Amino acid sequence: MRLGEPGSVTADTVHAQAAEHGLLDAEDVIVLAGRDYSRIAAAVWPGARTPLVGSRGIGEQQQRLARIAALGMAAIGAAQSHPRSA
């Protein structure tokens, strides 16, 4: 299933789930997803950090995740990207 197809996740769905779990006002949101899914999350959390946006495929995403696992939050800051600018 791809975004936009019937039954796929929407910003409204994510918003409802965030509200249900008390996460709408979360201050530090990190979205580990590619560009399209990050855009949906950004509709709910405009300030979300999206360190995987801009990767050129699953291999690069895995490399970024390994770096984040090794270096922690410092790696997320270095890989920061905003879905609206991608």
N, C-alpha and C. Protein backbone atom coordinates (compact mmCIF):
# COMPACT_ATOMS: atom_id res chain seq x y z
N MET A 1 0.84 -1.17 0.00
CA MET A 1 0.00 0.00 0.00
C MET A 1 0.89 1.23 0.00
N ARG A 2 0.49 2.23 -0.75
CA ARG A 2 1.24 3.48 -0.84
C ARG A 2 0.40 4.63 -0.29
N LEU A 3 1.08 5.67 0.14
CA LEU A 3 0.36 6.85 0.61
C LEU A 3 -0.61 7.33 -0.46
N GLY A 4 -1.76 7.75 -0.02
CA GLY A 4 -2.78 8.24 -0.94
C GLY A 4 -3.76 7.17 -1.38
N GLU A 5 -3.40 5.91 -1.20
CA GLU A 5 -4.32 4.83 -1.55
C GLU A 5 -5.33 4.64 -0.42
N PRO A 6 -6.50 4.13 -0.76
CA PRO A 6 -7.50 3.88 0.28
C PRO A 6 -6.93 3.01 1.40
N GLY A 7 -7.16 3.45 2.63
CA GLY A 7 -6.68 2.71 3.79
C GLY A 7 -5.29 3.11 4.26
N SER A 8 -4.59 3.95 3.49
CA SER A 8 -3.25 4.37 3.92
C SER A 8 -3.37 5.45 4.98
N VAL A 9 -2.29 5.65 5.70
CA VAL A 9 -2.28 6.62 6.80
C VAL A 9 -2.41 8.04 6.25
N THR A 10 -3.09 8.87 7.01
CA THR A 10 -3.25 10.29 6.65
C THR A 10 -2.83 11.14 7.84
N ALA A 11 -2.68 12.43 7.59
CA ALA A 11 -2.36 13.35 8.67
C ALA A 11 -3.47 13.34 9.72
N ASP A 12 -4.71 13.22 9.28
CA ASP A 12 -5.83 13.16 10.23
C ASP A 12 -5.73 11.93 11.13
N THR A 13 -5.32 10.80 10.55
CA THR A 13 -5.16 9.58 11.34
C THR A 13 -4.07 9.75 12.38
N VAL A 14 -2.93 10.29 11.96
CA VAL A 14 -1.81 10.50 12.89
C VAL A 14 -2.22 11.49 13.97
N HIS A 15 -2.93 12.54 13.59
CA HIS A 15 -3.39 13.54 14.56
C HIS A 15 -4.30 12.88 15.60
N ALA A 16 -5.23 12.06 15.14
CA ALA A 16 -6.15 11.38 16.07
C ALA A 16 -5.39 10.44 17.00
N GLN A 17 -4.43 9.71 16.47
CA GLN A 17 -3.64 8.80 17.31
C GLN A 17 -2.81 9.58 18.32
N ALA A 18 -2.23 10.69 17.89
CA ALA A 18 -1.43 11.51 18.80
C ALA A 18 -2.31 12.07 19.92
N ALA A 19 -3.52 12.51 19.56
CA ALA A 19 -4.45 13.02 20.57
C ALA A 19 -4.85 11.92 21.55
N GLU A 20 -5.13 10.75 21.03
CA GLU A 20 -5.54 9.62 21.87
C GLU A 20 -4.47 9.25 22.89
N HIS A 21 -3.21 9.41 22.50
CA HIS A 21 -2.11 9.04 23.39
C HIS A 21 -1.50 10.24 24.12
N GLY A 22 -2.13 11.41 23.99
CA GLY A 22 -1.65 12.59 24.70
C GLY A 22 -0.34 13.15 24.17
N LEU A 23 -0.10 13.00 22.88
CA LEU A 23 1.18 13.41 22.30
C LEU A 23 1.12 14.66 21.43
N LEU A 24 -0.03 15.29 21.34
CA LEU A 24 -0.15 16.45 20.45
C LEU A 24 0.79 17.59 20.85
N ASP A 25 1.02 17.75 22.14
CA ASP A 25 1.87 18.85 22.61
C ASP A 25 3.31 18.42 22.87
N ALA A 26 3.69 17.27 22.34
CA ALA A 26 5.08 16.81 22.54
C ALA A 26 6.04 17.84 21.96
N GLU A 27 7.07 18.16 22.72
CA GLU A 27 8.01 19.19 22.30
C GLU A 27 9.16 18.65 21.47
N ASP A 28 9.56 17.42 21.70
CA ASP A 28 10.72 16.87 21.00
C ASP A 28 10.30 15.60 20.27
N VAL A 29 9.92 15.77 19.01
CA VAL A 29 9.46 14.64 18.20
C VAL A 29 10.51 14.34 17.15
N ILE A 30 10.89 13.08 17.06
CA ILE A 30 11.84 12.62 16.05
C ILE A 30 11.11 11.60 15.18
N VAL A 31 11.06 11.88 13.90
CA VAL A 31 10.36 11.01 12.96
C VAL A 31 11.38 10.20 12.17
N LEU A 32 11.36 8.90 12.35
CA LEU A 32 12.27 8.01 11.63
C LEU A 32 11.52 7.44 10.44
N ALA A 33 11.39 8.27 9.42
CA ALA A 33 10.66 7.91 8.20
C ALA A 33 11.23 8.71 7.05
N GLY A 34 10.90 8.29 5.87
CA GLY A 34 11.31 9.03 4.68
C GLY A 34 10.48 10.28 4.48
N ARG A 35 10.71 10.94 3.37
CA ARG A 35 10.09 12.23 3.07
C ARG A 35 8.57 12.23 3.16
N ASP A 36 7.92 11.30 2.48
CA ASP A 36 6.46 11.34 2.40
C ASP A 36 5.79 11.14 3.76
N TYR A 37 6.25 10.16 4.51
CA TYR A 37 5.67 9.94 5.84
C TYR A 37 6.05 11.07 6.80
N SER A 38 7.23 11.63 6.63
CA SER A 38 7.65 12.74 7.48
C SER A 38 6.76 13.96 7.26
N ARG A 39 6.32 14.16 6.04
CA ARG A 39 5.41 15.28 5.76
C ARG A 39 4.09 15.11 6.51
N ILE A 40 3.61 13.89 6.58
CA ILE A 40 2.39 13.62 7.34
C ILE A 40 2.62 13.95 8.82
N ALA A 41 3.73 13.50 9.37
CA ALA A 41 4.03 13.77 10.78
C ALA A 41 4.20 15.27 11.01
N ALA A 42 4.79 15.98 10.05
CA ALA A 42 5.01 17.42 10.20
C ALA A 42 3.69 18.19 10.23
N ALA A 43 2.64 17.61 9.67
CA ALA A 43 1.33 18.25 9.76
C ALA A 43 0.82 18.23 11.19
N VAL A 44 1.28 17.27 11.97
CA VAL A 44 0.88 17.15 13.37
C VAL A 44 1.88 17.84 14.28
N TRP A 45 3.16 17.66 14.00
CA TRP A 45 4.25 18.25 14.79
C TRP A 45 5.16 19.04 13.85
N PRO A 46 4.86 20.30 13.59
CA PRO A 46 5.64 21.08 12.62
C PRO A 46 7.13 21.17 12.95
N GLY A 47 7.50 21.07 14.20
CA GLY A 47 8.90 21.18 14.58
C GLY A 47 9.62 19.84 14.68
N ALA A 48 9.00 18.78 14.22
CA ALA A 48 9.60 17.45 14.33
C ALA A 48 10.93 17.38 13.59
N ARG A 49 11.86 16.66 14.19
CA ARG A 49 13.16 16.42 13.54
C ARG A 49 13.03 15.16 12.68
N THR A 50 13.61 15.21 11.49
CA THR A 50 13.43 14.14 10.51
C THR A 50 14.77 13.75 9.91
N PRO A 51 15.59 13.02 10.65
CA PRO A 51 16.95 12.73 10.20
C PRO A 51 17.06 11.80 9.00
N LEU A 52 15.99 11.14 8.59
CA LEU A 52 16.09 10.24 7.44
C LEU A 52 15.64 10.89 6.13
N VAL A 53 15.01 12.05 6.23
CA VAL A 53 14.58 12.75 5.01
C VAL A 53 15.80 13.11 4.19
N GLY A 54 15.71 12.88 2.91
CA GLY A 54 16.82 13.18 2.02
C GLY A 54 17.70 11.99 1.73
N SER A 55 17.48 10.87 2.44
CA SER A 55 18.27 9.67 2.14
C SER A 55 17.85 9.16 0.76
N ARG A 56 18.80 8.49 0.13
CA ARG A 56 18.56 8.03 -1.23
C ARG A 56 18.12 6.58 -1.29
N GLY A 57 17.70 6.02 -0.21
CA GLY A 57 17.22 4.64 -0.21
C GLY A 57 17.41 3.99 1.14
N ILE A 58 16.97 2.74 1.22
CA ILE A 58 17.00 2.03 2.49
C ILE A 58 18.42 1.85 3.01
N GLY A 59 19.39 1.66 2.12
CA GLY A 59 20.78 1.50 2.56
C GLY A 59 21.29 2.74 3.28
N GLU A 60 21.02 3.89 2.72
CA GLU A 60 21.45 5.14 3.36
C GLU A 60 20.67 5.37 4.65
N GLN A 61 19.39 5.02 4.66
CA GLN A 61 18.62 5.14 5.90
C GLN A 61 19.22 4.26 6.99
N GLN A 62 19.61 3.05 6.64
CA GLN A 62 20.22 2.16 7.62
C GLN A 62 21.54 2.73 8.14
N GLN A 63 22.32 3.34 7.27
CA GLN A 63 23.57 3.96 7.70
C GLN A 63 23.29 5.10 8.68
N ARG A 64 22.31 5.92 8.36
CA ARG A 64 21.97 7.03 9.26
C ARG A 64 21.48 6.50 10.60
N LEU A 65 20.66 5.46 10.58
CA LEU A 65 20.17 4.88 11.83
C LEU A 65 21.31 4.29 12.66
N ALA A 66 22.27 3.66 12.00
CA ALA A 66 23.43 3.11 12.72
C ALA A 66 24.22 4.24 13.36
N ARG A 67 24.36 5.35 12.65
CA ARG A 67 25.09 6.50 13.21
C ARG A 67 24.34 7.07 14.41
N ILE A 68 23.02 7.17 14.29
CA ILE A 68 22.21 7.66 15.40
C ILE A 68 22.36 6.73 16.60
N ALA A 69 22.34 5.41 16.36
CA ALA A 69 22.49 4.44 17.44
C ALA A 69 23.85 4.58 18.11
N ALA A 70 24.88 4.86 17.33
CA ALA A 70 26.24 4.97 17.87
C ALA A 70 26.48 6.29 18.59
N LEU A 71 25.96 7.38 18.03
CA LEU A 71 26.28 8.71 18.55
C LEU A 71 25.16 9.36 19.34
N GLY A 72 23.97 8.81 19.30
CA GLY A 72 22.85 9.37 20.03
C GLY A 72 22.34 10.66 19.42
N MET A 73 21.85 11.54 20.27
CA MET A 73 21.19 12.77 19.84
C MET A 73 22.09 13.67 18.99
N ALA A 74 23.38 13.63 19.20
CA ALA A 74 24.29 14.46 18.40
C ALA A 74 24.18 14.11 16.93
N ALA A 75 24.00 12.84 16.62
CA ALA A 75 23.87 12.41 15.22
C ALA A 75 22.57 12.91 14.62
N ILE A 76 21.53 12.99 15.42
CA ILE A 76 20.24 13.48 14.91
C ILE A 76 20.36 14.94 14.55
N GLY A 77 21.02 15.71 15.37
CA GLY A 77 21.22 17.12 15.05
C GLY A 77 22.01 17.30 13.77
N ALA A 78 23.02 16.46 13.55
CA ALA A 78 23.85 16.56 12.35
C ALA A 78 23.08 16.16 11.10
N ALA A 79 22.13 15.26 11.23
CA ALA A 79 21.38 14.78 10.08
C ALA A 79 20.06 15.52 9.92
N GLN A 80 19.87 16.56 10.69
CA GLN A 80 18.60 17.27 10.71
C GLN A 80 18.20 17.73 9.33
N SER A 81 16.92 17.57 9.07
CA SER A 81 16.34 18.05 7.83
C SER A 81 14.87 18.26 8.09
N HIS A 82 14.27 19.17 7.39
CA HIS A 82 12.86 19.45 7.58
C HIS A 82 12.08 18.98 6.37
N PRO A 83 10.98 18.24 6.56
CA PRO A 83 10.25 17.67 5.45
C PRO A 83 9.70 18.71 4.49
N ARG A 84 9.42 19.89 4.95
CA ARG A 84 8.86 20.89 4.05
C ARG A 84 9.90 21.44 3.10
N SER A 85 11.18 21.30 3.44
CA SER A 85 12.22 21.81 2.57
C SER A 85 12.76 20.73 1.65
N ALA A 86 12.33 19.49 1.86
CA ALA A 86 12.83 18.39 1.03
C ALA A 86 12.00 18.22 -0.22
